[in-house]
Tab-separated table of C-alpha atoms in Angstrom:
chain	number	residue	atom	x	y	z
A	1200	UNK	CA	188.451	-118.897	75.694
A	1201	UNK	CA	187.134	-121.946	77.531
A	1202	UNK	CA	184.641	-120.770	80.769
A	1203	UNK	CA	184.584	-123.662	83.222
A	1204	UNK	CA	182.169	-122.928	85.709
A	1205	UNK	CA	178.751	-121.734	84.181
A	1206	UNK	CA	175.274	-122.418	85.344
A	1207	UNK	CA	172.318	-122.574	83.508
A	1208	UNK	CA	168.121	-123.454	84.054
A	1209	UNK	CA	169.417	-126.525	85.342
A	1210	UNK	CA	170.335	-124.579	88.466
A	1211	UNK	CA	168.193	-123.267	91.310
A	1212	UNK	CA	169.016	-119.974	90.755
A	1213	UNK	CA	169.930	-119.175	87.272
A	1214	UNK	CA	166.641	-119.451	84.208
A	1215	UNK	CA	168.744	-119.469	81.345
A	1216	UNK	CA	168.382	-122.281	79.071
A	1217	UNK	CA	171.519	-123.998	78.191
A	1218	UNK	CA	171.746	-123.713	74.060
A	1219	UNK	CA	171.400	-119.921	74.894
A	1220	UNK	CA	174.806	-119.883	76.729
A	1221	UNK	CA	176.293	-122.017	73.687
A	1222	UNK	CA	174.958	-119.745	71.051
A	1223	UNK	CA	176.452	-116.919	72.798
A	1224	UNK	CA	179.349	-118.586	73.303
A	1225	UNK	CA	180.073	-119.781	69.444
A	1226	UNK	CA	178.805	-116.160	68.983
A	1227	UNK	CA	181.923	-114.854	71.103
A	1228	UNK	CA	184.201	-117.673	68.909
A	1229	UNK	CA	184.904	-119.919	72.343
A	1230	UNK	CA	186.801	-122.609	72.346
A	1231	UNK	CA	184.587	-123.908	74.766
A	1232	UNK	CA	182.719	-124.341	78.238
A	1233	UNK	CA	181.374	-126.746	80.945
A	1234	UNK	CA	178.026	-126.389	82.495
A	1235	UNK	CA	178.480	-126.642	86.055
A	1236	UNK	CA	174.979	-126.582	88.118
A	1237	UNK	CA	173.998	-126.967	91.297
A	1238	UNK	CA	173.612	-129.872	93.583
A	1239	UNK	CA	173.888	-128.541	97.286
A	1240	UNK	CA	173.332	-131.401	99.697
A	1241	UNK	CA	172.206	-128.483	101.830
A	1242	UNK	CA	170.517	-126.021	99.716
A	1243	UNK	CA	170.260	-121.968	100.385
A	1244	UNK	CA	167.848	-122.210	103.186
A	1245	UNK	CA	169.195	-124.865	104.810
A	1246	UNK	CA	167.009	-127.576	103.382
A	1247	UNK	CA	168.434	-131.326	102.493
A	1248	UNK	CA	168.589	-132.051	99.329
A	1249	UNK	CA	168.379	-135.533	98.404
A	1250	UNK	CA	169.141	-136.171	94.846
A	1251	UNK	CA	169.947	-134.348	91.517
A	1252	UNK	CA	167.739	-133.996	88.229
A	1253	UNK	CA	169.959	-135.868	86.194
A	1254	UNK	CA	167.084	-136.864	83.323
A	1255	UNK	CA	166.395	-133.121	82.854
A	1256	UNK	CA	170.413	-132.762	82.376
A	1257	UNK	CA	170.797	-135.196	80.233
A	1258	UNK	CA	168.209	-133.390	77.871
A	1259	UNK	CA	169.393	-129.993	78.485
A	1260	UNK	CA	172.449	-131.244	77.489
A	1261	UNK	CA	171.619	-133.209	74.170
A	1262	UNK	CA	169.895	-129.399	73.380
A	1263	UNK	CA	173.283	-127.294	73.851
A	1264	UNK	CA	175.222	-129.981	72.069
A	1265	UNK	CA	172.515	-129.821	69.270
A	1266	UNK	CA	173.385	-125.965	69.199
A	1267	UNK	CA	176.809	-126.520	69.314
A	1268	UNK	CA	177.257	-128.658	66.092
A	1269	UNK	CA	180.775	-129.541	67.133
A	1270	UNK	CA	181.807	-125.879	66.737
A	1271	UNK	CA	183.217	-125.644	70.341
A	1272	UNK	CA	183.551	-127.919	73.259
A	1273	UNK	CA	180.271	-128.324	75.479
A	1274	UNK	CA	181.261	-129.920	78.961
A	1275	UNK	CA	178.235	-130.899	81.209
A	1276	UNK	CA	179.848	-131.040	85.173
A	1277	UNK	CA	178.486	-130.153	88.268
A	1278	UNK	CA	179.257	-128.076	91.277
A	1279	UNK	CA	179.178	-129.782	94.407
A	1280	UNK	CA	178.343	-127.694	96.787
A	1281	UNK	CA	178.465	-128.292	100.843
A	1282	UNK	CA	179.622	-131.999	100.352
A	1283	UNK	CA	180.390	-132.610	104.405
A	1284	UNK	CA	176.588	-132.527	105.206
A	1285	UNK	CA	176.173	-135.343	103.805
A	1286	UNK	CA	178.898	-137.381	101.946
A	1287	UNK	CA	176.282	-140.131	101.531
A	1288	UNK	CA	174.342	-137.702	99.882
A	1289	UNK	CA	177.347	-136.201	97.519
A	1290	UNK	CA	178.512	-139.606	96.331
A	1291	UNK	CA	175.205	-140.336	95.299
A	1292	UNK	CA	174.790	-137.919	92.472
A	1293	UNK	CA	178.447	-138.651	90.509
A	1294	UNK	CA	178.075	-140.944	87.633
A	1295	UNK	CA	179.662	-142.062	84.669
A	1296	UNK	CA	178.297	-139.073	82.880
A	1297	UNK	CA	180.475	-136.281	84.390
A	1298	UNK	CA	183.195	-134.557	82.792
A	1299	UNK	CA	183.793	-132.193	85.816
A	1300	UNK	CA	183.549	-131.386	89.266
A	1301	UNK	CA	183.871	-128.651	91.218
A	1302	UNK	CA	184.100	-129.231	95.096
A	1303	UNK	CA	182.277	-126.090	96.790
A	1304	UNK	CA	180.862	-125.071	100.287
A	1305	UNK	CA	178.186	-122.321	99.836
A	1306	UNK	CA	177.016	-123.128	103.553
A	1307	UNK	CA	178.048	-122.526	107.346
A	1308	UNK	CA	177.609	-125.382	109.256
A	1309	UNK	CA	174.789	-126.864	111.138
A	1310	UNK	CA	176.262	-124.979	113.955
A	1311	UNK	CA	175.308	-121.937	112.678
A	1312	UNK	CA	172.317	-123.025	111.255
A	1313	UNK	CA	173.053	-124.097	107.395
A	1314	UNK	CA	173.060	-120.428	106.775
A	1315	UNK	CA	174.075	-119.407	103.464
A	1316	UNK	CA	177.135	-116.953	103.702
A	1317	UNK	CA	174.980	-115.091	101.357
A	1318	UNK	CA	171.911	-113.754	103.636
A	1319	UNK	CA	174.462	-112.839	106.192
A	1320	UNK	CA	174.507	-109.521	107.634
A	1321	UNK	CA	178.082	-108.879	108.387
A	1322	UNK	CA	177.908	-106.103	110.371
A	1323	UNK	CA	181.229	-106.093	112.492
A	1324	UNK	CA	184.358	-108.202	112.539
A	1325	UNK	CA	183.585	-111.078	114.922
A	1326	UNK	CA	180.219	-112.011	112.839
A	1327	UNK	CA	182.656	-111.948	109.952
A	1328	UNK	CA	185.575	-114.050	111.396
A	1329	UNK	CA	182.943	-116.452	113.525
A	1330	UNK	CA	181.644	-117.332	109.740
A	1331	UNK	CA	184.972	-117.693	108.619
A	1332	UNK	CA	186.262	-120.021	110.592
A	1333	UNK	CA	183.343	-122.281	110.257
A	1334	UNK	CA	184.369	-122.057	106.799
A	1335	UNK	CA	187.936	-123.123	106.535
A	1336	UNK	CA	186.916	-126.265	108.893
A	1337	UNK	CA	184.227	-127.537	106.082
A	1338	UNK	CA	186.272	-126.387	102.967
A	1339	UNK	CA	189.436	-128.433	105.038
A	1340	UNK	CA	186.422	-131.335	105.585
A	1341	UNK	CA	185.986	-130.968	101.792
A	1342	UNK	CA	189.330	-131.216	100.632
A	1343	UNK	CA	189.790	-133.757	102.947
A	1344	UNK	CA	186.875	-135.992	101.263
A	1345	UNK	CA	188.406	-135.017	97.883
A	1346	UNK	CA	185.733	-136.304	95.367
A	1347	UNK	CA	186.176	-133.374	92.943
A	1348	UNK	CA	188.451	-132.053	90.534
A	1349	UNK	CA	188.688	-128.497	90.980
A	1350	UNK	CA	188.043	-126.708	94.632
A	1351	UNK	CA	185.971	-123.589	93.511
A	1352	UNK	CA	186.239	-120.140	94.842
A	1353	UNK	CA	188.120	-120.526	98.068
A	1354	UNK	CA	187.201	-117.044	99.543
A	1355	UNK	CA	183.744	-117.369	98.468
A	1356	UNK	CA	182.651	-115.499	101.922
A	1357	UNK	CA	184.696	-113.006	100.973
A	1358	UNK	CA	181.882	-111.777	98.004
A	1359	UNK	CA	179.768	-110.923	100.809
A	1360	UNK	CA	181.859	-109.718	103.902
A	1361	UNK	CA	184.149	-106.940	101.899
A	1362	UNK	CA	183.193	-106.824	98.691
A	1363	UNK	CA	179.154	-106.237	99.487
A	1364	UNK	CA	179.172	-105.267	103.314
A	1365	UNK	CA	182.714	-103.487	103.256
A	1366	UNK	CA	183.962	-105.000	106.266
A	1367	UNK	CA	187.930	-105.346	106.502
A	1368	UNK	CA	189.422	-109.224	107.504
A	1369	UNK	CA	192.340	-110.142	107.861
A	1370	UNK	CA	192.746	-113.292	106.180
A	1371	UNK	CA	196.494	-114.569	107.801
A	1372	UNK	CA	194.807	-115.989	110.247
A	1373	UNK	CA	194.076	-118.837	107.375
A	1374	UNK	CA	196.759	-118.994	106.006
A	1375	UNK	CA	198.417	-122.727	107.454
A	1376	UNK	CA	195.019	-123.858	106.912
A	1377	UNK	CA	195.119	-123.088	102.984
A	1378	UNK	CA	198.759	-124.521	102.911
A	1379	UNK	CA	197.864	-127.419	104.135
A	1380	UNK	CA	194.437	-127.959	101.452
A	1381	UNK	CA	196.521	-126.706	98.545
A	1382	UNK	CA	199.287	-129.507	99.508
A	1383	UNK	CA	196.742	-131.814	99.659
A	1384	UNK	CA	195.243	-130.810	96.553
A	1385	UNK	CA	199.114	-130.812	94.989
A	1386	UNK	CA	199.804	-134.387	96.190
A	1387	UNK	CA	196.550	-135.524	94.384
A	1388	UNK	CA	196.794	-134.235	91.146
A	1389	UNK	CA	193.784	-131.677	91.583
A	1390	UNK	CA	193.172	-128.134	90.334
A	1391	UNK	CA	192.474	-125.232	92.216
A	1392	UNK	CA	189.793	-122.487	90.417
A	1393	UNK	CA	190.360	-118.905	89.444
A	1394	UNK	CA	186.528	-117.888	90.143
A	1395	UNK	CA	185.764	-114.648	88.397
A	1396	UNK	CA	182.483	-113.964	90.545
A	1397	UNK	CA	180.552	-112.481	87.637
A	1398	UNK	CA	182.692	-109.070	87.702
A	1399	UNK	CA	184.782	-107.315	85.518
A	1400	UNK	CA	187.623	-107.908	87.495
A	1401	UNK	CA	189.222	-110.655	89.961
A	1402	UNK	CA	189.081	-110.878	93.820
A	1403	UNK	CA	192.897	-109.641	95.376
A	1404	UNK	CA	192.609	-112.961	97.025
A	1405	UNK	CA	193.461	-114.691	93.696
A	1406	UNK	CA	196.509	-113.868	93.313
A	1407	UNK	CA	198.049	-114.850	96.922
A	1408	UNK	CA	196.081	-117.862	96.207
A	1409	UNK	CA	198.013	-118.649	93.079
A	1410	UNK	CA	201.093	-117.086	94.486
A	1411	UNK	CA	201.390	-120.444	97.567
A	1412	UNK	CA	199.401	-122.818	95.409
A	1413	UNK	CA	202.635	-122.514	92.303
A	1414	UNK	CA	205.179	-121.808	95.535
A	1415	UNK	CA	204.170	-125.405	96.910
A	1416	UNK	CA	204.645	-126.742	93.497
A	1417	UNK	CA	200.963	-127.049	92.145
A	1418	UNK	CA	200.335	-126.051	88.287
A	1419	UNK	CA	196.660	-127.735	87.588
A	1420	UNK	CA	193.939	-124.771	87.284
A	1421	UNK	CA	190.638	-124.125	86.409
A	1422	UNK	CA	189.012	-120.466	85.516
A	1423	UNK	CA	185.256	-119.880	84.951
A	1424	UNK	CA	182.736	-117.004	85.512
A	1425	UNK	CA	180.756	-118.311	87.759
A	1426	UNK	CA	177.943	-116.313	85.326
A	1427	UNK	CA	174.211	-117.251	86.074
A	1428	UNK	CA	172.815	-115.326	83.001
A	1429	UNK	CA	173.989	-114.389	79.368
A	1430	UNK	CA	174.973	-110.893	80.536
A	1431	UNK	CA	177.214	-112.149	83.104
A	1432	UNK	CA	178.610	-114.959	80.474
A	1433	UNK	CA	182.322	-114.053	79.869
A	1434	UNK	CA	182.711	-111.417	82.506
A	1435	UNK	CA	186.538	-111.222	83.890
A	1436	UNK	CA	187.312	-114.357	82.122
A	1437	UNK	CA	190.146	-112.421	79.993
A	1438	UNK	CA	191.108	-110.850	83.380
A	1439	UNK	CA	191.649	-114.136	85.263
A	1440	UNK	CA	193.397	-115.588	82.307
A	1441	UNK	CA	196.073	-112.825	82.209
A	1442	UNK	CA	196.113	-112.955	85.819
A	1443	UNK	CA	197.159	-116.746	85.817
A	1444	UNK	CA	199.827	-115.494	82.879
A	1445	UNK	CA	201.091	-113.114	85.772
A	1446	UNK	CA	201.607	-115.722	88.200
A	1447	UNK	CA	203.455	-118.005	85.886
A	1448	UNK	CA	200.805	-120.147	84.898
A	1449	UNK	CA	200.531	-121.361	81.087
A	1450	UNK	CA	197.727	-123.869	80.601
A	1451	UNK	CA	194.544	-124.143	81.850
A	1452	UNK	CA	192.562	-127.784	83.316
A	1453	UNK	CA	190.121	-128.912	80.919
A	1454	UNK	CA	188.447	-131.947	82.527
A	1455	UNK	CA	186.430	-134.721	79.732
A	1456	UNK	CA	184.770	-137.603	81.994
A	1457	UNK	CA	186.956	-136.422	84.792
A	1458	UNK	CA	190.334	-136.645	83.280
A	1459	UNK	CA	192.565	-133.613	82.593
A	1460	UNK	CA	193.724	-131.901	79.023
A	1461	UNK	CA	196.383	-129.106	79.177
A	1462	UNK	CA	194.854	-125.826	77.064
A	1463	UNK	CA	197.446	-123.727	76.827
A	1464	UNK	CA	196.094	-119.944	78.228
A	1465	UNK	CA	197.856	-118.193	75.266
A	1466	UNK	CA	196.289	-120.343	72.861
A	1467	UNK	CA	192.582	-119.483	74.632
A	1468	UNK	CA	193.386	-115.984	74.354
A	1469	UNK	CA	194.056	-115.859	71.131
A	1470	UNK	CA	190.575	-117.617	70.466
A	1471	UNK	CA	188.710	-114.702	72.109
């Protein structure tokens, strides 16, 4: 299989060096992966962040290739998280050296403070939809910008509001806002990701997601873990593969110095 979204000790919150993940990933008999690690222009606590450690990269990198010995395919990308709080700032840290991007917003706004959707307490419905629709405006902000080649885990909030704090939202209430990012994303020739959130299973969102970005005639995807530790390495993959399968999907995005490689999903899962 081929995980495109993986972080490693080149991320704020994950320790794991990266020629672990590739060992366990040759292990496993992977086609490949793409290390995708943080740079948040506005990090979890609401901090600027003003540039990206791209020396330490490049080393961490020349290690997991070393481990790799041209068994499987070792990507080094970046996720790109909260871009419109400072486009200045996100522009800034894209070079010649990335293979992918992933556009992300991880972030409310400075309205509400920077706050990371993860230290919310949703504890009622109007906390959950006030959050949310600060959401859709930056992710729309995002897409609108456009400087990436996948948009990661559109109902990232989501994680926190049902699948943590079990509160119930009605997501309709987004849904002409969606339409109109995935047509954008359609009309520019970029993917949208299947995010499997580090569980053994895949968010119900997915599939409605997949269901009007295919309707409006898009076919470019991306899938990846999300996994921040070996452990978590691999988790749902299999399930968001067969899940793309389901909704008529048969390759996967594989992005080398930012342009695009069908991998046909059958092929990957064969390779498991």
């Amino acid at each position: 299989m081929f995980d495109a979204h993986i972080h490693s000790s080149m991320s704020f919150d994950s320790s794991v060096p990266r020629e672990d993940v590739v060992a366990e990933a040759v292990k496993r008999g992977f086609y490949g992966l793409c290390f995708t690690d943080h740079y948040d222009v506005v990090d979890s606590y609401g901090k600027f962040v003003s540039g990206y450690d791209w020396e330490g990269t490049r080393m961490a990198q020349q290690r997991a290739l070393a481990c790799a010995g041209g068994r499987i395919i070792v990507n080094n990308g970046i996720e790109l998280g909260n871009a419109p709080y400072g486009f200045a700032a996100a522009e800034s840290v894209l070079n010649a050296e990335v293979d992918f991007v992933l556009g992300s917003i991880h972030n409310a706004s400075e309205k509400l403070d920077y706050k990371d959707y993860y230290f919310v307490d949703y504890t009622d419905t109007d906390i959950c939809y006030k959050y949310l629709d600060d959401y859709f405006i930056q992710l729309e902000k995002l897409v609108e910008w456009g400087n990436f080649d996948s948009l990661a885990h559109v109902p990232y909030p989501l994680r926190y509001m049902m699948q943590r704090d079990g509160m119930d939202v009605d997501m309709a209430r987004y849904q002409s806002s969606i339409d109109s990012m995935l047509r954008t994303l359609i009309r520019r020739g970029q993917a949208i990701e299947i995010n499997a959130g580090k569980k053994p299973y895949i968010m119900p969102e997915y599939a409605y997601l997949l269901d009007r970005y295919r309707a409006l005639g898009g076919r470019l995807i991306t899938v990846g873990t999300d996994a921040h530790s070996i452990p978590q390495f691999g988790m749902g993959l299999k399930e968001a593969y067969m899940l793309a399968l389901e909704k008529g999907f048969e390759s996967v995005a594989v992005f080398k110095r930012r342009k695009c490689e069908l991998v046909s999903i059958r092929k990957l899962l064969a390779l498991e």
